[in-house]
CSV table of C-alpha atoms in Angstrom, one decimal:
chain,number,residue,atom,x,y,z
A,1,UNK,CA,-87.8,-5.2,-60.3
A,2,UNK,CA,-85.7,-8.0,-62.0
A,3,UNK,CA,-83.9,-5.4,-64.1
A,4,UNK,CA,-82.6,-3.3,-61.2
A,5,UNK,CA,-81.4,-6.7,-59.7
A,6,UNK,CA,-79.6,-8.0,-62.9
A,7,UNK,CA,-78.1,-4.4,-63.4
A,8,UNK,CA,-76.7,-4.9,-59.8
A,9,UNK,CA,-75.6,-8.1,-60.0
A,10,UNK,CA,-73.6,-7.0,-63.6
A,11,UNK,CA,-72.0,-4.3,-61.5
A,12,UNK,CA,-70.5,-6.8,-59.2
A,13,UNK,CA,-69.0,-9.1,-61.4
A,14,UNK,CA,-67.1,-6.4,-63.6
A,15,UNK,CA,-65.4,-4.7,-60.4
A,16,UNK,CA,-64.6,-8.0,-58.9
A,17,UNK,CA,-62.7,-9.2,-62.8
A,18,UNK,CA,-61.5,-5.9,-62.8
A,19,UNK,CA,-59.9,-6.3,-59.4
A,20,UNK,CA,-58.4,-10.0,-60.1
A,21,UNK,CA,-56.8,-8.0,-63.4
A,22,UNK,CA,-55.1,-5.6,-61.1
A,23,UNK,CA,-53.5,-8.1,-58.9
A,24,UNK,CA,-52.6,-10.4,-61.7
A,25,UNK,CA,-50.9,-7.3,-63.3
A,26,UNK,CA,-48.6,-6.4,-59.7
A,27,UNK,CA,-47.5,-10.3,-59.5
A,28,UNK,CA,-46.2,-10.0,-63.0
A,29,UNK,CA,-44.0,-6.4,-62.1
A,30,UNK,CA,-40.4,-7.2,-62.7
A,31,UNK,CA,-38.1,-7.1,-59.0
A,32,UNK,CA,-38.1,-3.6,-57.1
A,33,UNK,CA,-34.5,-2.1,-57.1
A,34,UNK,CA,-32.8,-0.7,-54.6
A,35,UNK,CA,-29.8,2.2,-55.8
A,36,UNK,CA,-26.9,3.3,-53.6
A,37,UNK,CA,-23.7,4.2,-54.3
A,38,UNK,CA,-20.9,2.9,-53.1
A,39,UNK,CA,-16.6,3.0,-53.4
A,40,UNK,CA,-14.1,0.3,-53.8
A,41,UNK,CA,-12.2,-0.7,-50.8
A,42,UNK,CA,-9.6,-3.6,-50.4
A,43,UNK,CA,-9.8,-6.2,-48.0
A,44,UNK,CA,-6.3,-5.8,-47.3
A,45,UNK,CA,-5.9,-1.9,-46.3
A,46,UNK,CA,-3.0,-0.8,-43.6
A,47,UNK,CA,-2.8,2.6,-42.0
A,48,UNK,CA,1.3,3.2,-41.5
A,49,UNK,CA,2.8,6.0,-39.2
A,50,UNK,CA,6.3,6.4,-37.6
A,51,UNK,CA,4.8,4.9,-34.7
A,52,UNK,CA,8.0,5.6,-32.6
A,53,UNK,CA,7.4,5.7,-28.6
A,54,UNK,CA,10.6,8.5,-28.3
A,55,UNK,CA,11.1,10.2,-31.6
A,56,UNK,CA,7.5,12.4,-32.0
A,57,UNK,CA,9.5,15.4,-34.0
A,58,UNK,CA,9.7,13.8,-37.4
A,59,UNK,CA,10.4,15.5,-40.8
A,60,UNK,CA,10.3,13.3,-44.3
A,61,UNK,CA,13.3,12.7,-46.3
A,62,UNK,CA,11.5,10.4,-49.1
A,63,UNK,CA,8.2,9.2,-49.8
A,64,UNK,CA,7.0,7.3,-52.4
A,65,UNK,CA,4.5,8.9,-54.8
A,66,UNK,CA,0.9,9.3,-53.9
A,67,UNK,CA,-1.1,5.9,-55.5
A,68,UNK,CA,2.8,4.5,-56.4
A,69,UNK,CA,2.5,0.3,-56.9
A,70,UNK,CA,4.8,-1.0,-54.2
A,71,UNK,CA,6.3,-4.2,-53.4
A,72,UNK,CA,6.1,-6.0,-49.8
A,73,UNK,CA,9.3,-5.0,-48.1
A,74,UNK,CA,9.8,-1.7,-50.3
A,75,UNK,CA,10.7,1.2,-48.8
A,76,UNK,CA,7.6,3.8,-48.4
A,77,UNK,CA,9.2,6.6,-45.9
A,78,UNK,CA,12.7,8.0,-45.1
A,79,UNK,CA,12.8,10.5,-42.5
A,80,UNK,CA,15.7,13.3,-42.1
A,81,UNK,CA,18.4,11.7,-39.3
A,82,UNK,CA,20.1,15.3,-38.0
A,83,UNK,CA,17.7,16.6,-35.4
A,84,UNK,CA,16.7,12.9,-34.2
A,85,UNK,CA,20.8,12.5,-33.9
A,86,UNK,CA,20.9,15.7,-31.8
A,87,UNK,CA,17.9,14.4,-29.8
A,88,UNK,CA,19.8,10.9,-28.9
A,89,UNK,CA,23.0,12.7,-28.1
A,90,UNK,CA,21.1,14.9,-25.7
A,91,UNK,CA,19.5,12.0,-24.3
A,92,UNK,CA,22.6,10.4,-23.6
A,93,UNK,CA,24.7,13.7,-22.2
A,94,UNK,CA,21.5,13.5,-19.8
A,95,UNK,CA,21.7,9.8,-19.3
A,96,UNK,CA,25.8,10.3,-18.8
A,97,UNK,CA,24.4,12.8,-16.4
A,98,UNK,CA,22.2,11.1,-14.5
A,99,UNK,CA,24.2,7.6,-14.3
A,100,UNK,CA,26.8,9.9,-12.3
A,101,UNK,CA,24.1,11.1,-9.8
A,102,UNK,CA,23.0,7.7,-9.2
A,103,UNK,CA,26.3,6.7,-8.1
A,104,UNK,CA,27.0,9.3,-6.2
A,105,UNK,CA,22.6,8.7,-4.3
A,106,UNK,CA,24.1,5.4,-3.8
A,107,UNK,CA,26.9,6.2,-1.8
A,108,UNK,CA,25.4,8.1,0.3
A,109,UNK,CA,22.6,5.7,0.9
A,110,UNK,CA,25.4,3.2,1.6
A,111,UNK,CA,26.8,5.5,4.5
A,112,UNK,CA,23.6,6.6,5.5
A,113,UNK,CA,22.8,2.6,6.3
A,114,UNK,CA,26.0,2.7,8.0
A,115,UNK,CA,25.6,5.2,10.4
A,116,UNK,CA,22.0,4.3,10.8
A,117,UNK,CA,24.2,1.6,12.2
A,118,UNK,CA,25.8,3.2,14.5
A,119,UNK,CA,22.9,5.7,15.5
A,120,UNK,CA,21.2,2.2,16.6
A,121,UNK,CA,23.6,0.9,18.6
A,122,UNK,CA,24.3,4.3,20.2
A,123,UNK,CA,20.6,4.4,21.5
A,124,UNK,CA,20.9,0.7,22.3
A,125,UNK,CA,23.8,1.5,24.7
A,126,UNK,CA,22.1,4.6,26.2
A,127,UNK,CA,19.1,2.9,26.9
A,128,UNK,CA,21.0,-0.2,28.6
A,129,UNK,CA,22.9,2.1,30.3
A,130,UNK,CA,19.6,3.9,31.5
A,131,UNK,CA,18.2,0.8,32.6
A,132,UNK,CA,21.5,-0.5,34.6
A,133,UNK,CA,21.8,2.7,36.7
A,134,UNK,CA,18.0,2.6,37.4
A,135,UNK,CA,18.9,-1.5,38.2
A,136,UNK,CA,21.7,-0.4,40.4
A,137,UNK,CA,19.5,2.2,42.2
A,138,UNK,CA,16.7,0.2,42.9
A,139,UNK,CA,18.7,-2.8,44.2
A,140,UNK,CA,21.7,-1.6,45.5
A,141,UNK,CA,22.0,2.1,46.0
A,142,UNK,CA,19.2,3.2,47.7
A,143,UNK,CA,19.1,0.7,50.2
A,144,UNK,CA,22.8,2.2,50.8
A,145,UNK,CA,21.3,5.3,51.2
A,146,UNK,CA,19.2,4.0,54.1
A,147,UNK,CA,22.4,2.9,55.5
A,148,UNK,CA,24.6,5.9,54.9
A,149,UNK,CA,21.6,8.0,56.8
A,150,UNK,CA,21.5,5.6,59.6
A,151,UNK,CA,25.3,5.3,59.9
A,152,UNK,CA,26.3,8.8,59.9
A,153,UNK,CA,23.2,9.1,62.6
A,154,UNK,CA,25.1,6.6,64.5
A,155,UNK,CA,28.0,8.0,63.9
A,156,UNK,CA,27.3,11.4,65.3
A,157,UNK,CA,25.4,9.6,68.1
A,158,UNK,CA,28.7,7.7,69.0
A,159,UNK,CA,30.6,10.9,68.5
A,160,UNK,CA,28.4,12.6,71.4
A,161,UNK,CA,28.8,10.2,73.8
A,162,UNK,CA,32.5,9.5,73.5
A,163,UNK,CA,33.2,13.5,73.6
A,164,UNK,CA,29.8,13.4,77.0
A,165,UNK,CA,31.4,10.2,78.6
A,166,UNK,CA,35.4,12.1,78.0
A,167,UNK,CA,34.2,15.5,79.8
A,168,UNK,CA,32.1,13.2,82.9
A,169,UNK,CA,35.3,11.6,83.6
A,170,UNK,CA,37.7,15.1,83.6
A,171,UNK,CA,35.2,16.6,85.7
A,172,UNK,CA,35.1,13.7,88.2
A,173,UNK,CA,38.8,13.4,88.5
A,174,UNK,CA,39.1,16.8,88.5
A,175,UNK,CA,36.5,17.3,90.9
A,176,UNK,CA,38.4,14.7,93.8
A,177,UNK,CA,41.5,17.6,93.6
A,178,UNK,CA,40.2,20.9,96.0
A,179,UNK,CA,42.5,23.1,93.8
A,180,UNK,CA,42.4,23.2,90.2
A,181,UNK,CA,45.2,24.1,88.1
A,182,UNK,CA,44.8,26.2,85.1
A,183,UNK,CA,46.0,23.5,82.5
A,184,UNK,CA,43.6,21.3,84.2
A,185,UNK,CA,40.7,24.4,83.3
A,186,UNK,CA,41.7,24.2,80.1
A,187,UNK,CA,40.8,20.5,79.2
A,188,UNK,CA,38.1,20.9,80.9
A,189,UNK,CA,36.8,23.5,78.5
A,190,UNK,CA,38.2,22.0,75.6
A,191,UNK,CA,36.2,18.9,76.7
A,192,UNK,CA,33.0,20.9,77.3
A,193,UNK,CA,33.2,22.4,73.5
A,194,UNK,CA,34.0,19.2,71.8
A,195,UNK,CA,30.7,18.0,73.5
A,196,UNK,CA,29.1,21.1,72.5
A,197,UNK,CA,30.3,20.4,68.9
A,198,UNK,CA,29.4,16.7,68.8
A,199,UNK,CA,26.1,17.9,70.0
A,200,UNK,CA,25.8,20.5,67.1
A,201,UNK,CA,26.5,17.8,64.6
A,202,UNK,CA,24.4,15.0,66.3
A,203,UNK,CA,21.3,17.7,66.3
A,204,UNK,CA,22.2,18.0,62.2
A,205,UNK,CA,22.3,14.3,61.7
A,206,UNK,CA,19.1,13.6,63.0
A,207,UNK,CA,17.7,16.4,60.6
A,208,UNK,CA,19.5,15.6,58.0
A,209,UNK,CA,18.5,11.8,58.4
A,210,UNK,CA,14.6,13.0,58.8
A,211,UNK,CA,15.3,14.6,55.4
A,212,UNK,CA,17.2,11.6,53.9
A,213,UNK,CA,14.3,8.8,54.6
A,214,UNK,CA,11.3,11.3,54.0
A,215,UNK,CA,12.3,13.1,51.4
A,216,UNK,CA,16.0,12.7,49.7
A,217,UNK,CA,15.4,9.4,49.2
A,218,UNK,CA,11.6,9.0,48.0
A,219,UNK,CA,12.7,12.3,45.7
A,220,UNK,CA,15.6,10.6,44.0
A,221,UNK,CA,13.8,7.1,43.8
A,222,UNK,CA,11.3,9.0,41.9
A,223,UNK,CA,13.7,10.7,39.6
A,224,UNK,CA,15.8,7.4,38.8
A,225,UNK,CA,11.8,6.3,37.9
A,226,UNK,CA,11.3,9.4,35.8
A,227,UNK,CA,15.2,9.1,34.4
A,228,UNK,CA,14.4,5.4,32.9
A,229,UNK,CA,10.7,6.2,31.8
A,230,UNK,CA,12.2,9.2,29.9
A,231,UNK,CA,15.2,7.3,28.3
A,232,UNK,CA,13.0,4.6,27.3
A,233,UNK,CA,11.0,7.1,25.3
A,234,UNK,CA,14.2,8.7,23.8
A,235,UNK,CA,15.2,5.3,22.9
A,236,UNK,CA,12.1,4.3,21.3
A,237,UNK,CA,11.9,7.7,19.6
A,238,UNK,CA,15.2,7.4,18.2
A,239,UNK,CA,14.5,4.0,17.2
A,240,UNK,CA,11.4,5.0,15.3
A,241,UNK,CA,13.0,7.8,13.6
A,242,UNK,CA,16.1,5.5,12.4
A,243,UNK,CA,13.5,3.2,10.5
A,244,UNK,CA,11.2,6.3,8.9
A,245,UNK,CA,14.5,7.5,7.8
A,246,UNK,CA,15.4,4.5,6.1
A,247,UNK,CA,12.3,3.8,5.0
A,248,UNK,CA,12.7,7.1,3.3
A,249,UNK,CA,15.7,7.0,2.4
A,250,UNK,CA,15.0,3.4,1.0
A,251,UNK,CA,11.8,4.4,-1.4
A,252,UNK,CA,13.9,7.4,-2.5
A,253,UNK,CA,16.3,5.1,-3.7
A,254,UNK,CA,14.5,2.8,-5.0
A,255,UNK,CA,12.7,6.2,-7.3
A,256,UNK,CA,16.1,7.3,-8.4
A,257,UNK,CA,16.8,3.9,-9.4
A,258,UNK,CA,13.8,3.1,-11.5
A,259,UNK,CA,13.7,6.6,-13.1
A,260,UNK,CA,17.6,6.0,-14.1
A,261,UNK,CA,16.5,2.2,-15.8
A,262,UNK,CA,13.6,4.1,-17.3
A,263,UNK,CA,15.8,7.0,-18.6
A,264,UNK,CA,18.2,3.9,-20.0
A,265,UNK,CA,14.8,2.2,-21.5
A,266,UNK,CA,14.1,5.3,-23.0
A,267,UNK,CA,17.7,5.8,-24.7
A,268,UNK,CA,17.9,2.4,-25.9
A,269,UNK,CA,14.3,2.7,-27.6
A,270,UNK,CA,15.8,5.8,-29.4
A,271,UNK,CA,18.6,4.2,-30.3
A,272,UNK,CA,16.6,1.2,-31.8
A,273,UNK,CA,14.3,3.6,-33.4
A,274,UNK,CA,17.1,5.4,-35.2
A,275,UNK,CA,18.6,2.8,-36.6
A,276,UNK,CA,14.9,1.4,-38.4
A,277,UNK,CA,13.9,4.9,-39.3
A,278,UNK,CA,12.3,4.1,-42.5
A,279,UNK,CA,8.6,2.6,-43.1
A,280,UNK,CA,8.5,-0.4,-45.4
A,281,UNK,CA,5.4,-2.1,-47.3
A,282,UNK,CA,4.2,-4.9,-45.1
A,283,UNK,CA,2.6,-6.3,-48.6
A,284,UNK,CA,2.0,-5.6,-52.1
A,285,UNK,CA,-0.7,-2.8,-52.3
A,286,UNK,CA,-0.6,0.7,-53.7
A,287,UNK,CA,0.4,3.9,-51.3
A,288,UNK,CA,-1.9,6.4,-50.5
A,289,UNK,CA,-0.7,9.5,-48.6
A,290,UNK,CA,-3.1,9.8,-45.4
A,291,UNK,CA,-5.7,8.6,-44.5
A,292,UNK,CA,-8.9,6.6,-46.0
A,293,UNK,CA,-12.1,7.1,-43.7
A,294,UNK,CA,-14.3,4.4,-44.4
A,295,UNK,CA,-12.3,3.5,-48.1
A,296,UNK,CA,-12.6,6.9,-49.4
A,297,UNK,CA,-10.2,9.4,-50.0
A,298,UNK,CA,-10.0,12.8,-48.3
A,299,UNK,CA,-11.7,15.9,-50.0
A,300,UNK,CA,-8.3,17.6,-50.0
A,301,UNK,CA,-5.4,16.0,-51.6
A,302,UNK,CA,-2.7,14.9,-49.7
A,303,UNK,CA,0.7,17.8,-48.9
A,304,UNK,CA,3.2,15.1,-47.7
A,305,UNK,CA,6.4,15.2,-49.5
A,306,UNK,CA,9.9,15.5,-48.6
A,307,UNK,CA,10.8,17.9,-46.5
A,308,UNK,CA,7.0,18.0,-44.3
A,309,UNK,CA,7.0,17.6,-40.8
A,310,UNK,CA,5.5,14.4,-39.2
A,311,UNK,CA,4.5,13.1,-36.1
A,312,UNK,CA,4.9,10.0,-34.4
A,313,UNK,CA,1.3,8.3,-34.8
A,314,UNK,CA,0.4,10.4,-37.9
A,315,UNK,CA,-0.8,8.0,-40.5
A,316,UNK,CA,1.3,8.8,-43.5
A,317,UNK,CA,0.4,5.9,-45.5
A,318,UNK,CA,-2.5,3.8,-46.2
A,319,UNK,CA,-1.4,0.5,-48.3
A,320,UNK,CA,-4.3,-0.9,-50.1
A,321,UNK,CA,-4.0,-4.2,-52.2
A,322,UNK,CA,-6.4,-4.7,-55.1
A,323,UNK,CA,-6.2,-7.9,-55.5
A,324,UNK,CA,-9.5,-8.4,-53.0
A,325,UNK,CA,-12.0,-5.7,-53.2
A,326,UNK,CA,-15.3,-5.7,-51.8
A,327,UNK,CA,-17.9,-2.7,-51.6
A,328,UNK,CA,-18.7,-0.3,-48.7
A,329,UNK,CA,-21.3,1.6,-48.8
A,330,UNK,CA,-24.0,3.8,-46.6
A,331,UNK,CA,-28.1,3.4,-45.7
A,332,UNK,CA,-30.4,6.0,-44.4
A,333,UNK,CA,-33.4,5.0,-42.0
A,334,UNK,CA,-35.5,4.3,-45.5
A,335,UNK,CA,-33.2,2.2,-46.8
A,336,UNK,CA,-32.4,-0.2,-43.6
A,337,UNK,CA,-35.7,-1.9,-43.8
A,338,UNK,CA,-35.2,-2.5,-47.8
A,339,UNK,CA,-31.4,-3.8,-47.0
A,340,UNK,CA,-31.1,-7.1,-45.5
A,341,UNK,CA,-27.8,-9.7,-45.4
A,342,UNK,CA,-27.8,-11.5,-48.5
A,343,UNK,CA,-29.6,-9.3,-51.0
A,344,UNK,CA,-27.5,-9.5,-54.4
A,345,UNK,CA,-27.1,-7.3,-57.0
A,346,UNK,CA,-25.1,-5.5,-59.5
A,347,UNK,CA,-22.3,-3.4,-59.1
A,348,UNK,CA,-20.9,-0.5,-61.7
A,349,UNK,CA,-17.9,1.2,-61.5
A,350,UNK,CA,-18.3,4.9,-62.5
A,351,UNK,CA,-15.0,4.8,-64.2
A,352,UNK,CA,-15.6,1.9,-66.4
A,353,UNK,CA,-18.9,2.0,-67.3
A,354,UNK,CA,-19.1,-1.6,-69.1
A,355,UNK,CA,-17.8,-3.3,-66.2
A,356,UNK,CA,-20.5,-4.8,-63.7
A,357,UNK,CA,-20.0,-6.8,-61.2
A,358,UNK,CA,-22.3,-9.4,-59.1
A,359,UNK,CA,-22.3,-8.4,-55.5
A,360,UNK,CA,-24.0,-9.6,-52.4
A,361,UNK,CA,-24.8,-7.6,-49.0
A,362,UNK,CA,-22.6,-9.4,-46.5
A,363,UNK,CA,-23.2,-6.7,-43.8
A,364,UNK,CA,-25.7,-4.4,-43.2
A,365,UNK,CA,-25.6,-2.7,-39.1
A,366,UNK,CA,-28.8,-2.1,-37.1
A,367,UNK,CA,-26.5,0.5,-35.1
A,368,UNK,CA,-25.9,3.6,-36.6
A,369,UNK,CA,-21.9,4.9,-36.7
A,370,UNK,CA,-23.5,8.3,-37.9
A,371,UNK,CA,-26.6,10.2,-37.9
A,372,UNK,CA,-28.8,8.5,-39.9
A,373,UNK,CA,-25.9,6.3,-41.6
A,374,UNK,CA,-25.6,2.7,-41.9
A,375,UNK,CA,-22.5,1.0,-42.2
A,376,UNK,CA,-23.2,-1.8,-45.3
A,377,UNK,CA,-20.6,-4.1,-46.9
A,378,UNK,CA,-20.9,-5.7,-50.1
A,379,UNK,CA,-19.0,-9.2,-51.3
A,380,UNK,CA,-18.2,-8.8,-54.9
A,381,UNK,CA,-19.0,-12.8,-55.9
A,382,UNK,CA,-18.2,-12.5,-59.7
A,383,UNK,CA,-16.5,-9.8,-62.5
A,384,UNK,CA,-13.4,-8.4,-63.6
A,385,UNK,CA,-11.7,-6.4,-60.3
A,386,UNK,CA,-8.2,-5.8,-62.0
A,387,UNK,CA,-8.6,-2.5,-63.3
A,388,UNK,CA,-10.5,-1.4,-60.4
A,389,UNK,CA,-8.4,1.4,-58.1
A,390,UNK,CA,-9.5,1.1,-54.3
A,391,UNK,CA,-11.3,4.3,-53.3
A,392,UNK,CA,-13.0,4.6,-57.0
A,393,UNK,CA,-16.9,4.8,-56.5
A,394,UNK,CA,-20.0,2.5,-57.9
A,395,UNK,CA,-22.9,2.4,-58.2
A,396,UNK,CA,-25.2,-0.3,-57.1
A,397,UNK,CA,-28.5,-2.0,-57.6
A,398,UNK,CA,-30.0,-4.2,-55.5
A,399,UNK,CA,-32.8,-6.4,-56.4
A,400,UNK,CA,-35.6,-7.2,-53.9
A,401,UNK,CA,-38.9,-8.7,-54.3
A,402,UNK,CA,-42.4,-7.9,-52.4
């Protein structure tokens, strides 16, 4: 039984130092590396259109060659002048134009205020006038009519009994003489038909003063009630309508106004813009035609020369100074847990191959721009950058350590 045992207990011991072996060898493993590739791109990169806010129908006159070593304040683009002169003299034929319309919406607005004038006062005097007749009905005209009713009842009253009393006394003094002459017949029955008469016309002026206090009276009392309530409305009406109008009339103004200093705005922009039609170098840096996405270069080469049409906002130049590079690069998923800030490394340019550069990760982003891409920048810390061209590519190594 011992042998068993001892063979067991040799077992152990040579897995166990053959384990410790093993670990010693891993700790002694140079650095893990991580490889990416990279390109060149200058701190100091700006994107350069037209950027006019009138002129967007452009067409190039001159531009500098495509990777051409400028100067700040160089010129980078000309553009063609005739069809943005045509532009600006349409604009101001139109401007011309619309200056004269303004002038003539102004005086217009300057006698529609004045009549709105006189329309005011108009309704003013019609509704005082209104209110002055009702006035003079209500204090002084139909108590009048009262009167005239009762007065020409009186009158006709009086008129009865004068022509009554007249015909009582022919008849009595007529009546003392037995024989009657035939003048004396003949007052007599001119003094019976005047009574007759002035009883006709006393029956109609005690209708017609019935009528007068029942109904002529109430009725036209009513009416001058109705007449005011009615011109009051009119007035009010009129007056409402004279301030929409010019309220109107006001906002229109105002529009034409602010569309002719805007149309003036506009000229004067493209006037300014003709006269600094040309793109200068806002720093030392060399030209690129288009666009660099991200530091790189576009698949295609560039077409811009003279004679291509441009628009406003269309980058036409990026101006990238080499003096101050760093690195941008791209991580996947995998790599973004290897990657952290700080991680250094070396850096070779693919076009000169001896070259290598020390770099350091001074950005790597936890949010993707990309599916499954990782925006990473580099700091180149040390190495020879002046033969470097921005856009070139590299390859890099990172070092990391378990």
């Amino acid at each position: 039984m011992q042998r068993p045992l001892l063979f067991a207990l040799c077992t152990c011991l040579l897995i166990a130092s053959s384990t410790f072996a093993e670990d010693e060898k891993k700790e002694g493993d140079k650095p893990d590396e991580v490889t990416m590739t990279g390109v060149f791109e200058a701190v100091q990169a700006t994107e350069l259109a037209a950027d006019t806010e009138e002129l967007t129908s452009l067409k190039i006159r001159r531009i500098v060659p495509h990777g051409a070593t400028v100067r700040q304040g160089q010129t980078l683009v000309a553009f063609e002048s005739e069809d943005i002169d045509k532009q600006i003299r349409d604009a101001e034929r139109a401007h011309q134009l619309a200056e004269l319309d303004l002038e003539a919406a102004e005086f217009s607005f300057e006698q529609f205020q004045k009549l709105q004038e006189l329309d005011r006062a108009a309704a003013e005097r019609a509704w005082k006038a209104a209110r002055q007749s009702h006035d003079n009905y209500v204090r002084v005209d139909r108590d009048r009519s009262v009167l005239s009713a009762e007065f020409s009842l009186k009158s006709s009253q009086a008129s009865f009994d004068n022509a009554a009393e007249e015909l009582k006394q022919l008849e009595q003094m007529y009546k003392e003489d037995e024989l009657t002459e035939e003048s004396e017949e003949i007052v007599l029955k001119r003094a019976k038909q005047a009574v007759e008469s002035a009883q006709f016309r006393l029956d109609n002026a005690k209708i017609q003063h019935e009528r007068n206090l029942e109904q002529s009276i109430p009725r036209t009392a009513k009416q001058q009630d109705d007449t005011l309530a009615r011109a009051e409305i009119a007035f009010r009406k009129a007056i409402q309508g004279l301030s929409v109008a010019k309220a109107k009339q006001t906002l229109d103004m105002q529009q034409k106004r602010e569309k002719f200093h805007e149309q003036t705005e506009k000229l004067q922009a493209m006037q300014a813009e003709r006269r600094s039609l040309v793109i200068t170098a806002p720093h030392d840096g060399i030209a690129f035609h288009g666009q660099l996405t991200r530091g790189r270069l576009s698949d295609k080469p560039s077409t811009l020369e003279a004679g291509s049409a441009a628009t406003d906002k269309q980058i036409l130049i990026t101006l990238a100074n080499p003096r101050r590079l760093q690195i941008r690069t791209e991580l996947t998923e995998a790599l973004l847990k290897q990657v952290n800030v700080g991680m250094t490394g070396k850096a070779t340019p693919n076009a000169l191959g001896e070259v290598s550069l020390n770099v350091r990760v001074k950005k790597a982003a936890r949010i993707p721009h990309a599916n499954n891409k990782f925006d990473c920048v580099l700091a180149i810390r040390k190495g020879h950058t002046e033969d470097i061209v921005p856009g070139t590519t590299c390859e890099v190594k990172l070092t990391k350590k378990e």
